[in-house]
Short mmCIF file of N, CA and C in Angstrom, two decimals:
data_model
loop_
_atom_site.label_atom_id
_atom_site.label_comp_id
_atom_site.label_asym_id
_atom_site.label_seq_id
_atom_site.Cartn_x
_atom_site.Cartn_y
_atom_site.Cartn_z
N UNK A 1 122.25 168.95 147.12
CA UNK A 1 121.22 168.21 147.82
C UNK A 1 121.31 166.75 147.42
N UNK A 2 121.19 165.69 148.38
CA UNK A 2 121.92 164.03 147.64
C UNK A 2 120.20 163.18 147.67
N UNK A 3 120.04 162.69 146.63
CA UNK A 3 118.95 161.65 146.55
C UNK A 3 118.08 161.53 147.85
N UNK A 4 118.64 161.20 148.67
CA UNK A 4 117.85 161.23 149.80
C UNK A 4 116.99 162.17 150.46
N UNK A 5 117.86 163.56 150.65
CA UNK A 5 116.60 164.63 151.10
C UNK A 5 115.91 164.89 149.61
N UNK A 6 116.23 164.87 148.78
CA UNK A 6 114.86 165.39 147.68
C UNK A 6 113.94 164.21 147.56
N UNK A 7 114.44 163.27 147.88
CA UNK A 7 113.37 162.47 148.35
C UNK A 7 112.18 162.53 149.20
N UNK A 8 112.60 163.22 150.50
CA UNK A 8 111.83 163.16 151.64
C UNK A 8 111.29 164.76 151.70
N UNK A 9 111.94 165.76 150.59
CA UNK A 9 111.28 166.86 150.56
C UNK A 9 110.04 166.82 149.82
N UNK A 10 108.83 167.39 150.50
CA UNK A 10 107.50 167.10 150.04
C UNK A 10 107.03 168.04 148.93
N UNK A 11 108.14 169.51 148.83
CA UNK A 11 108.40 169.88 147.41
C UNK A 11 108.47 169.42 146.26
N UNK A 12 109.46 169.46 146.32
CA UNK A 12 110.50 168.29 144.90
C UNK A 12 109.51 166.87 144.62
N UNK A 13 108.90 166.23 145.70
CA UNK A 13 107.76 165.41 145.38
C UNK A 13 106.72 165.94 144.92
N UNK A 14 106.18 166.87 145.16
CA UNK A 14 104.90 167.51 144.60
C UNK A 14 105.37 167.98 142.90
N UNK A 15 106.93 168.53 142.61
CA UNK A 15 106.48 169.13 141.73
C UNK A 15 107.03 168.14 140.78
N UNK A 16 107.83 166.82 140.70
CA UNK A 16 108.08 165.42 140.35
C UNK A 16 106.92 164.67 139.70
N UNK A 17 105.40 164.93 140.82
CA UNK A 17 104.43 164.56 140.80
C UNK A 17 103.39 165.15 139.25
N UNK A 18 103.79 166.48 139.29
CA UNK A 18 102.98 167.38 138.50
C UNK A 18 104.38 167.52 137.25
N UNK A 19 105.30 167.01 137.53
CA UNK A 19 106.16 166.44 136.14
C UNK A 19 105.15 165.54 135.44
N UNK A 20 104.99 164.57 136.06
CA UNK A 20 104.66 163.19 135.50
C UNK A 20 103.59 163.24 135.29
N UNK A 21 102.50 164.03 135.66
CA UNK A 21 101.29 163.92 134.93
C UNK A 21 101.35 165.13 133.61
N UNK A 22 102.12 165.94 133.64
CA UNK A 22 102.00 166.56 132.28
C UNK A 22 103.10 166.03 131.25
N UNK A 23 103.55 165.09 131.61
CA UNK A 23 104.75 164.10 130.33
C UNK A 23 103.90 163.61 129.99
N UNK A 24 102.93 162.40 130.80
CA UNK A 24 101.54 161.77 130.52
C UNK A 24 101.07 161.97 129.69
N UNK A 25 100.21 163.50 129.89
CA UNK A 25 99.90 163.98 128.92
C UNK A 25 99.93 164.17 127.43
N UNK A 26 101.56 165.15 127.34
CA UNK A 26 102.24 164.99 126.53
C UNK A 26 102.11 164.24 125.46
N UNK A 27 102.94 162.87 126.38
CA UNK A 27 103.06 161.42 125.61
C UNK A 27 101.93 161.32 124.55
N UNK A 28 100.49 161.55 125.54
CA UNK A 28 99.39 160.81 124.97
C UNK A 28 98.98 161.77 124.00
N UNK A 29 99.31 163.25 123.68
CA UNK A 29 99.01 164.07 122.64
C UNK A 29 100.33 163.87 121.61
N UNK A 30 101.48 163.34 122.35
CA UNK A 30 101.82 163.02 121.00
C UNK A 30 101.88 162.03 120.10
N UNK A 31 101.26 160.76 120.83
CA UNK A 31 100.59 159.52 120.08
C UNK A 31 99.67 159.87 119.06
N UNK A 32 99.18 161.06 119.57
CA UNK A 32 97.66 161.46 118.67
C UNK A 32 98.48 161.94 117.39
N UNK A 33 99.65 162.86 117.85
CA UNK A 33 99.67 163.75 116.43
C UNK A 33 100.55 162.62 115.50
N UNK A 34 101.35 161.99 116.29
CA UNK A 34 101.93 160.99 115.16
C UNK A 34 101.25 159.89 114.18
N UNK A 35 99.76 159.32 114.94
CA UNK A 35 98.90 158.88 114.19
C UNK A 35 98.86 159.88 113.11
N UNK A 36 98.19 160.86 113.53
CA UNK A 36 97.60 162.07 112.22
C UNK A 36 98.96 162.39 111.32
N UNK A 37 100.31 162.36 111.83
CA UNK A 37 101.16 162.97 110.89
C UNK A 37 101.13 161.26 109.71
N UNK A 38 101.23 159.89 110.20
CA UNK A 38 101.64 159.20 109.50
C UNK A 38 100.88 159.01 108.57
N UNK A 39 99.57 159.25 108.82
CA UNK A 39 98.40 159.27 108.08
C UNK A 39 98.44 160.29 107.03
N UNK A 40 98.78 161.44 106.76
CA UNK A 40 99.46 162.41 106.29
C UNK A 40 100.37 161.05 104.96
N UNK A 41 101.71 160.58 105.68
CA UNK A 41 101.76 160.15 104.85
C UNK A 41 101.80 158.89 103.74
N UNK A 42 100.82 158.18 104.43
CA UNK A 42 100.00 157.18 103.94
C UNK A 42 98.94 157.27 104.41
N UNK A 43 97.78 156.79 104.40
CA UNK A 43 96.60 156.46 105.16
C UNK A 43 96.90 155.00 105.72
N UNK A 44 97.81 153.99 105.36
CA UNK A 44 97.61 153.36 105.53
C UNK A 44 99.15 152.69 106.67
N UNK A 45 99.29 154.09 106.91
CA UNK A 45 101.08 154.00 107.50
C UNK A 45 100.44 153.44 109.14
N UNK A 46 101.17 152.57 109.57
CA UNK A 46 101.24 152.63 111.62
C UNK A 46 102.10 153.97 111.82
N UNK A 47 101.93 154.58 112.88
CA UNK A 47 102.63 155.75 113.27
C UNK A 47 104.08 155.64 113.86
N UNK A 48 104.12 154.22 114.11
CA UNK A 48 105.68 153.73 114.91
C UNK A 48 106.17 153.82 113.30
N UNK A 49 106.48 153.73 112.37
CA UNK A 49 106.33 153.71 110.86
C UNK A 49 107.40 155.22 110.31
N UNK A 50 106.78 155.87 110.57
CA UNK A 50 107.03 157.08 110.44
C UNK A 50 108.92 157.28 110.78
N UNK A 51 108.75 157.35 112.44
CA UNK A 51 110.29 157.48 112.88
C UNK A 51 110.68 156.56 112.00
N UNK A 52 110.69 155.69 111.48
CA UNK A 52 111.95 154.83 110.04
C UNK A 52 111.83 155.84 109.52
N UNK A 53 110.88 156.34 108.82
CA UNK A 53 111.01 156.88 107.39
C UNK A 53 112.00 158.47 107.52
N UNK A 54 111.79 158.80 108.86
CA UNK A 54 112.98 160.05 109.47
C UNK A 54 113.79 159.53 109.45
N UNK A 55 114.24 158.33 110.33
CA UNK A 55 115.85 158.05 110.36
C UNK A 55 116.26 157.84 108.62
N UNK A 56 115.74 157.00 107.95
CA UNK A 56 116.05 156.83 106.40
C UNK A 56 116.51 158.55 106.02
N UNK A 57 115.40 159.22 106.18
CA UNK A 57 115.68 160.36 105.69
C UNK A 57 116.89 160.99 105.58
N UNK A 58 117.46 160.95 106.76
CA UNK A 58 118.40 161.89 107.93
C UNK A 58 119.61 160.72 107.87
N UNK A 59 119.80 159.68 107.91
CA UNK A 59 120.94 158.71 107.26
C UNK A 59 120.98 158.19 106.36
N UNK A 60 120.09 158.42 105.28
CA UNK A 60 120.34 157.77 104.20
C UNK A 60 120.41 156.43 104.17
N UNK A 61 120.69 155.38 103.12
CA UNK A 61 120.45 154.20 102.94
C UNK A 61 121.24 153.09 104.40
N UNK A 62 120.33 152.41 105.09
CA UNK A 62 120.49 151.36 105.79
C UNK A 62 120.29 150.04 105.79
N UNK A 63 120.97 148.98 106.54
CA UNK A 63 121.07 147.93 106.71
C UNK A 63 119.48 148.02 107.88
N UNK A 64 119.07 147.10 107.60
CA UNK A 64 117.47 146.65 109.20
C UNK A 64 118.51 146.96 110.21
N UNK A 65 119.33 145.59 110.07
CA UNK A 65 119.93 145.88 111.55
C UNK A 65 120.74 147.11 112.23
N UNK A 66 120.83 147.59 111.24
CA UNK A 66 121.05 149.40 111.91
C UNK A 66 120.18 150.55 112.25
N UNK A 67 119.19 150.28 111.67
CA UNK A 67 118.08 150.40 111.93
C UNK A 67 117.32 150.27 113.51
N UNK A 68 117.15 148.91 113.31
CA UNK A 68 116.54 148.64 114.47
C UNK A 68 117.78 148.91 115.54
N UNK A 69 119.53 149.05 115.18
CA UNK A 69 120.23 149.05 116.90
C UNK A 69 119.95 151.12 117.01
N UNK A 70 119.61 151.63 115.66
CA UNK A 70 119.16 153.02 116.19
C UNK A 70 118.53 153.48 116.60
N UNK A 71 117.41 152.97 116.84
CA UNK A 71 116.23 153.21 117.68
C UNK A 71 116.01 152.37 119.17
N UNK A 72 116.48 151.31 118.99
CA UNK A 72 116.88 149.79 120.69
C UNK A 72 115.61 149.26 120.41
N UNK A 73 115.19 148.43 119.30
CA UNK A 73 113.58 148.00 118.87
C UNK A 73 114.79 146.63 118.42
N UNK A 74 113.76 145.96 118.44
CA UNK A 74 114.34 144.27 118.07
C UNK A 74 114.49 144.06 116.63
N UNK A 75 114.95 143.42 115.81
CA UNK A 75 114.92 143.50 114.32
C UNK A 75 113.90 143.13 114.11
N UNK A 76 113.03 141.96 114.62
CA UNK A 76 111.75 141.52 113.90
C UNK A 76 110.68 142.70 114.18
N UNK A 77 110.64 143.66 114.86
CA UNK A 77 109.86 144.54 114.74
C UNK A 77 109.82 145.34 113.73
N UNK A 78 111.18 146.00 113.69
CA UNK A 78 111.70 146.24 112.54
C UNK A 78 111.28 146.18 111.21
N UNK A 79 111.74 144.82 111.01
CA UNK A 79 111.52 144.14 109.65
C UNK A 79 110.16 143.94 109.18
N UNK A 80 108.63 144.23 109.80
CA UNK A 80 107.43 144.26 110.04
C UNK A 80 107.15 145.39 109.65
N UNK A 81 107.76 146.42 110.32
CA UNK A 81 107.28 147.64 109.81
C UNK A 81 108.27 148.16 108.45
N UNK A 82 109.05 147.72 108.26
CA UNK A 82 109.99 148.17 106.89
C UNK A 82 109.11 147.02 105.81
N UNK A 83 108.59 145.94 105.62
CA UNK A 83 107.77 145.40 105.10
C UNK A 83 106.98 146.11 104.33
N UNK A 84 105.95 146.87 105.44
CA UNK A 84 104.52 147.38 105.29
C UNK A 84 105.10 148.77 104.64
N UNK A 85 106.24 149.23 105.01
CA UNK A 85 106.59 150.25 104.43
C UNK A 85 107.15 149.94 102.67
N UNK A 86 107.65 149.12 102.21
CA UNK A 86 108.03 148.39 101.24
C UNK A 86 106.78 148.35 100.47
N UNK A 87 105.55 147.63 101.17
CA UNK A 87 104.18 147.42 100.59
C UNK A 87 103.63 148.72 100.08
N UNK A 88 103.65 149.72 100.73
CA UNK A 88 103.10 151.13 100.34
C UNK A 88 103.97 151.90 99.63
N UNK A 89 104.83 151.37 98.93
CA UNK A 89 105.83 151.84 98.36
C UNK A 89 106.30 153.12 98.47
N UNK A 90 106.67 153.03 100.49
CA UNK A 90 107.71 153.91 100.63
C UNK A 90 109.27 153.81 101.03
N UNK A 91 109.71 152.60 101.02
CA UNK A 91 110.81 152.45 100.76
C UNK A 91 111.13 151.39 100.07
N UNK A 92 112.42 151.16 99.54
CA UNK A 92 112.60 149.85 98.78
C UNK A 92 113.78 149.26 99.57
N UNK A 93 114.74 147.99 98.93
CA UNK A 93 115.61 147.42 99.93
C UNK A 93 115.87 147.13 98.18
N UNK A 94 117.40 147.30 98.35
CA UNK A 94 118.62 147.29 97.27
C UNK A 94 119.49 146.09 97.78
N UNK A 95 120.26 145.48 97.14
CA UNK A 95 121.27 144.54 97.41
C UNK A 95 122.61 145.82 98.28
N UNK A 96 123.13 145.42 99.22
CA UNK A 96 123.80 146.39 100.25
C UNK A 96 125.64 146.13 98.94
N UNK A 97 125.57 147.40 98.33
CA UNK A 97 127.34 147.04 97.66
C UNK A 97 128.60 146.99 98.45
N UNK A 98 128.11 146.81 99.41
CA UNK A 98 129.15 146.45 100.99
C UNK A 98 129.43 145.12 100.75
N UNK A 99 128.02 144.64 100.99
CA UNK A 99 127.85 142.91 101.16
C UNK A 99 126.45 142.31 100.54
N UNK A 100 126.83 141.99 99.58
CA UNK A 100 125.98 141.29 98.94
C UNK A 100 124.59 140.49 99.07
N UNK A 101 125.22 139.80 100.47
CA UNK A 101 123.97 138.94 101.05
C UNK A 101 122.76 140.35 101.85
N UNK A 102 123.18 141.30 102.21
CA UNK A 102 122.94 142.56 103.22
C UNK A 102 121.72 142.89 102.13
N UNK A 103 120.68 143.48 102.74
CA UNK A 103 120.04 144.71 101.96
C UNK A 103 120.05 146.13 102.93
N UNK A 104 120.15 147.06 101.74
CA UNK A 104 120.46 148.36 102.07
C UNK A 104 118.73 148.84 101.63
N UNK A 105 118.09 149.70 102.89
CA UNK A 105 117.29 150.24 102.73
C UNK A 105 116.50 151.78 102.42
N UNK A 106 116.09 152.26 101.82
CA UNK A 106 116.41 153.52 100.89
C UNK A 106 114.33 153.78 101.14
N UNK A 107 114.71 155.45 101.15
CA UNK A 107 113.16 155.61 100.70
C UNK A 107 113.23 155.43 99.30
N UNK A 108 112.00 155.52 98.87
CA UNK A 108 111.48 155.48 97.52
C UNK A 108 111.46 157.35 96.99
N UNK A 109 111.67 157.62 95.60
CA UNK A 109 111.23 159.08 95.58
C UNK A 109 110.24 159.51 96.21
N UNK A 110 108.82 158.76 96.15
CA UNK A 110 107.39 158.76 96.48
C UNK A 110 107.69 159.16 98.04
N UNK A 111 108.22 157.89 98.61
CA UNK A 111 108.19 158.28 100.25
C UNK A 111 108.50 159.24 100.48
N UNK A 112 109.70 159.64 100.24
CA UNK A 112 110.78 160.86 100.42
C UNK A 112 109.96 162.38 100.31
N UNK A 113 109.33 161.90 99.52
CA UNK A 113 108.31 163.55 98.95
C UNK A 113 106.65 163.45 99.88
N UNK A 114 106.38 162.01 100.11
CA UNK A 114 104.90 162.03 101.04
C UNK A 114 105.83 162.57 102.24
N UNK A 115 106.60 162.02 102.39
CA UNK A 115 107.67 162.15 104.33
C UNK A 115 107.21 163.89 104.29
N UNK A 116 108.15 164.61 102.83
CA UNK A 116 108.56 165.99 103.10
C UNK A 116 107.09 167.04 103.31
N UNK A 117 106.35 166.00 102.54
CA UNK A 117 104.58 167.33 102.71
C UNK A 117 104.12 166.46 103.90
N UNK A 118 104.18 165.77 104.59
CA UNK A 118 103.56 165.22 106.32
C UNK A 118 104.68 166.17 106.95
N UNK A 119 106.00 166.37 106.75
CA UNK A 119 106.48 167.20 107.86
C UNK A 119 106.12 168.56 107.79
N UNK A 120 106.01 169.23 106.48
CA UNK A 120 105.92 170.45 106.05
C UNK A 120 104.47 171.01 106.93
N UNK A 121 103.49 170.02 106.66
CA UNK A 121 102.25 170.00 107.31
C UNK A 121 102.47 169.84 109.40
N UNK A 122 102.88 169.47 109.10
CA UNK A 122 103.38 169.24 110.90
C UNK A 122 104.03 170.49 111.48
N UNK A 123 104.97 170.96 110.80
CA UNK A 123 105.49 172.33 110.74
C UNK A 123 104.81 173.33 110.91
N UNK A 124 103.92 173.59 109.67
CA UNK A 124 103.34 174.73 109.81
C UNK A 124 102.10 174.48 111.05
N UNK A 125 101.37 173.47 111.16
CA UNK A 125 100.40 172.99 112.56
C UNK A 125 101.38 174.04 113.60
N UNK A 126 102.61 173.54 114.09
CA UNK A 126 103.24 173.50 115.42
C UNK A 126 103.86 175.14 115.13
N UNK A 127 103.27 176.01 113.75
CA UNK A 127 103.79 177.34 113.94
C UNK A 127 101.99 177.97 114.52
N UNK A 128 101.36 176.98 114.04
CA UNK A 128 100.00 177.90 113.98
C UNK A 128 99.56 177.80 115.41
N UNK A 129 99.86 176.84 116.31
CA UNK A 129 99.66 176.44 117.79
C UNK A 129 100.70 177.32 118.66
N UNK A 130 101.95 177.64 118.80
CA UNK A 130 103.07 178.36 119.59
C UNK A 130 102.62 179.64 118.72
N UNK A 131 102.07 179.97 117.74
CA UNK A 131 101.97 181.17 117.24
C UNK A 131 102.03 182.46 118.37
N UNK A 132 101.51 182.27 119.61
CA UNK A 132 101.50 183.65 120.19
C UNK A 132 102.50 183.46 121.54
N UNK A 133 103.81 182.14 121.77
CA UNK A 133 104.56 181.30 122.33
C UNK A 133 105.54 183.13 121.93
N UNK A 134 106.35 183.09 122.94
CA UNK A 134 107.90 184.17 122.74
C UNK A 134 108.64 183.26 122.72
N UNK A 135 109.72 184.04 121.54
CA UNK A 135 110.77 182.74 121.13
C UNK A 135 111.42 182.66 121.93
N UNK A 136 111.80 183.52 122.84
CA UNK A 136 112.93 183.01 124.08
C UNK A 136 111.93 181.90 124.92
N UNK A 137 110.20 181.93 125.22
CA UNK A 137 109.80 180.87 125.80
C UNK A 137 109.81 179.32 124.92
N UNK A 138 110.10 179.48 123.91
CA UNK A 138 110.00 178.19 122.72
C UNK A 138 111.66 177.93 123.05
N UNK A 139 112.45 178.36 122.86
CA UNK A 139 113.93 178.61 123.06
C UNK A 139 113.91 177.09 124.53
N UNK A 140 113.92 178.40 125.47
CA UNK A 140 114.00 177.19 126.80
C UNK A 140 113.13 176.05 126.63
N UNK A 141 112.18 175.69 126.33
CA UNK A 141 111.45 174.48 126.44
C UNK A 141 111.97 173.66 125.64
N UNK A 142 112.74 174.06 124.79
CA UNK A 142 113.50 173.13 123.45
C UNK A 142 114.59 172.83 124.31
N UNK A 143 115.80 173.50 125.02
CA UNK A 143 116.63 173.20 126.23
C UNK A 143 116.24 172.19 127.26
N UNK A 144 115.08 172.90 127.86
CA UNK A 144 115.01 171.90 128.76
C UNK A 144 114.31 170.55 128.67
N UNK A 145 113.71 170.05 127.17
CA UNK A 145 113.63 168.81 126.57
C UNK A 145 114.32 168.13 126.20
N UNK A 146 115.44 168.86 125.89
CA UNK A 146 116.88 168.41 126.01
C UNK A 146 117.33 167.85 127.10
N UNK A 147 117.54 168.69 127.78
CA UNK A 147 117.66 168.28 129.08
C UNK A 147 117.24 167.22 129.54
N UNK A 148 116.10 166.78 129.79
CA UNK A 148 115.05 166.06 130.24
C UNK A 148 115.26 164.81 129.35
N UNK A 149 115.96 164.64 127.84
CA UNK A 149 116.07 163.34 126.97
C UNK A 149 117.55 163.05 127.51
N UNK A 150 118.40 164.01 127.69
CA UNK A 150 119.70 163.75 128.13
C UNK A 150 119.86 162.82 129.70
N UNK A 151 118.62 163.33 130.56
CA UNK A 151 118.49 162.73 131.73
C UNK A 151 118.03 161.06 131.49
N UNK A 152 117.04 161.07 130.79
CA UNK A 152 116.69 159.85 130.22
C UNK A 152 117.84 158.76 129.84
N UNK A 153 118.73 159.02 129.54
CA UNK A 153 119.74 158.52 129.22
C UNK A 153 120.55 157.81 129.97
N UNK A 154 120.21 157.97 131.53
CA UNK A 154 121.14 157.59 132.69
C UNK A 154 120.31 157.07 132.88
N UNK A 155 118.80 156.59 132.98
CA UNK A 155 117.87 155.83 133.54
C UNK A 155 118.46 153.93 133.92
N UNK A 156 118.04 153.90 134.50
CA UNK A 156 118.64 152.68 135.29
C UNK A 156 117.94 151.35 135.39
N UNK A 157 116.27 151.69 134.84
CA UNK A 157 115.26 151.23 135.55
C UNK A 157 115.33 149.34 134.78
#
């Protein structure tokens, strides 16, 4: 079927339609839980905050500017929130033994262990909510979010 008739099919529009208001949704419940998870692990964390302290996790020590080209966020945003994260002493910034002038950015033990009890806590939440979910229905929705981030990817806009 080519762009054009799923266009003009009033199907594929309706159910496009009722895509986009439950991503909406979504979105806006998962603004909520990422507030509550960052808070978890600081009180005093922003929730955009958090995704650093995963990527740190999950790559280990970074440069900002790798940082910020892993996520497509500008460095001075970046460097704002790795700051405040610095301030709450959850990560630190080392001289980079690459390059001297560079800093390499690292959680702190502290972070590393608040990060692991905010996820642990997030975890068990998202077992106690799908709790009565069939794993083959948890299965596909994990696929087709996949799916759906993979599509994202070609966006044009």
């Amino acid at each position: 079927m080519t762009a054009e008739h799923r266009e003009a099919d009033p199907t594929v529009d309706t159910a496009i339609q009722a895509l986009e208001q439950q991503l909406s949704m979504l979105w806006r419940r998962a603004r909520s839980n990422s507030y509550k998870v960052a808070r978890r692990v600081h009180p005093d964390m922003e929730p955009a905050a958090y995704g650093l302290l995963v990527i740190l996790q999950r790559e280990g020590a970074m440069r900002l500017t790798d940082i910020a080209a892993s996520i497509g966020v500008g460095k001075p945003s970046v460097s704002r929130q790795i700051a405040m994260l610095e301030q709450l002493g959850l990560v630190q910034k080392e001289a980079d033994p690459l390059d001297g002038r560079a800093q390499s950015i690292t959680l702190t033990p502290a972070g590393s262990q608040q990060l692991v009890t905010a996820q642990n806590a997030r975890k068990e939440a998202f077992h106690n909510l799908m709790d009565d979910w069939d794993v083959k229905d948890l299965t596909t929705l994990g696929q087709l979010i996949a799916q759906l981030n993979e599509t994202y990817t070609k966006d044009k806009w």
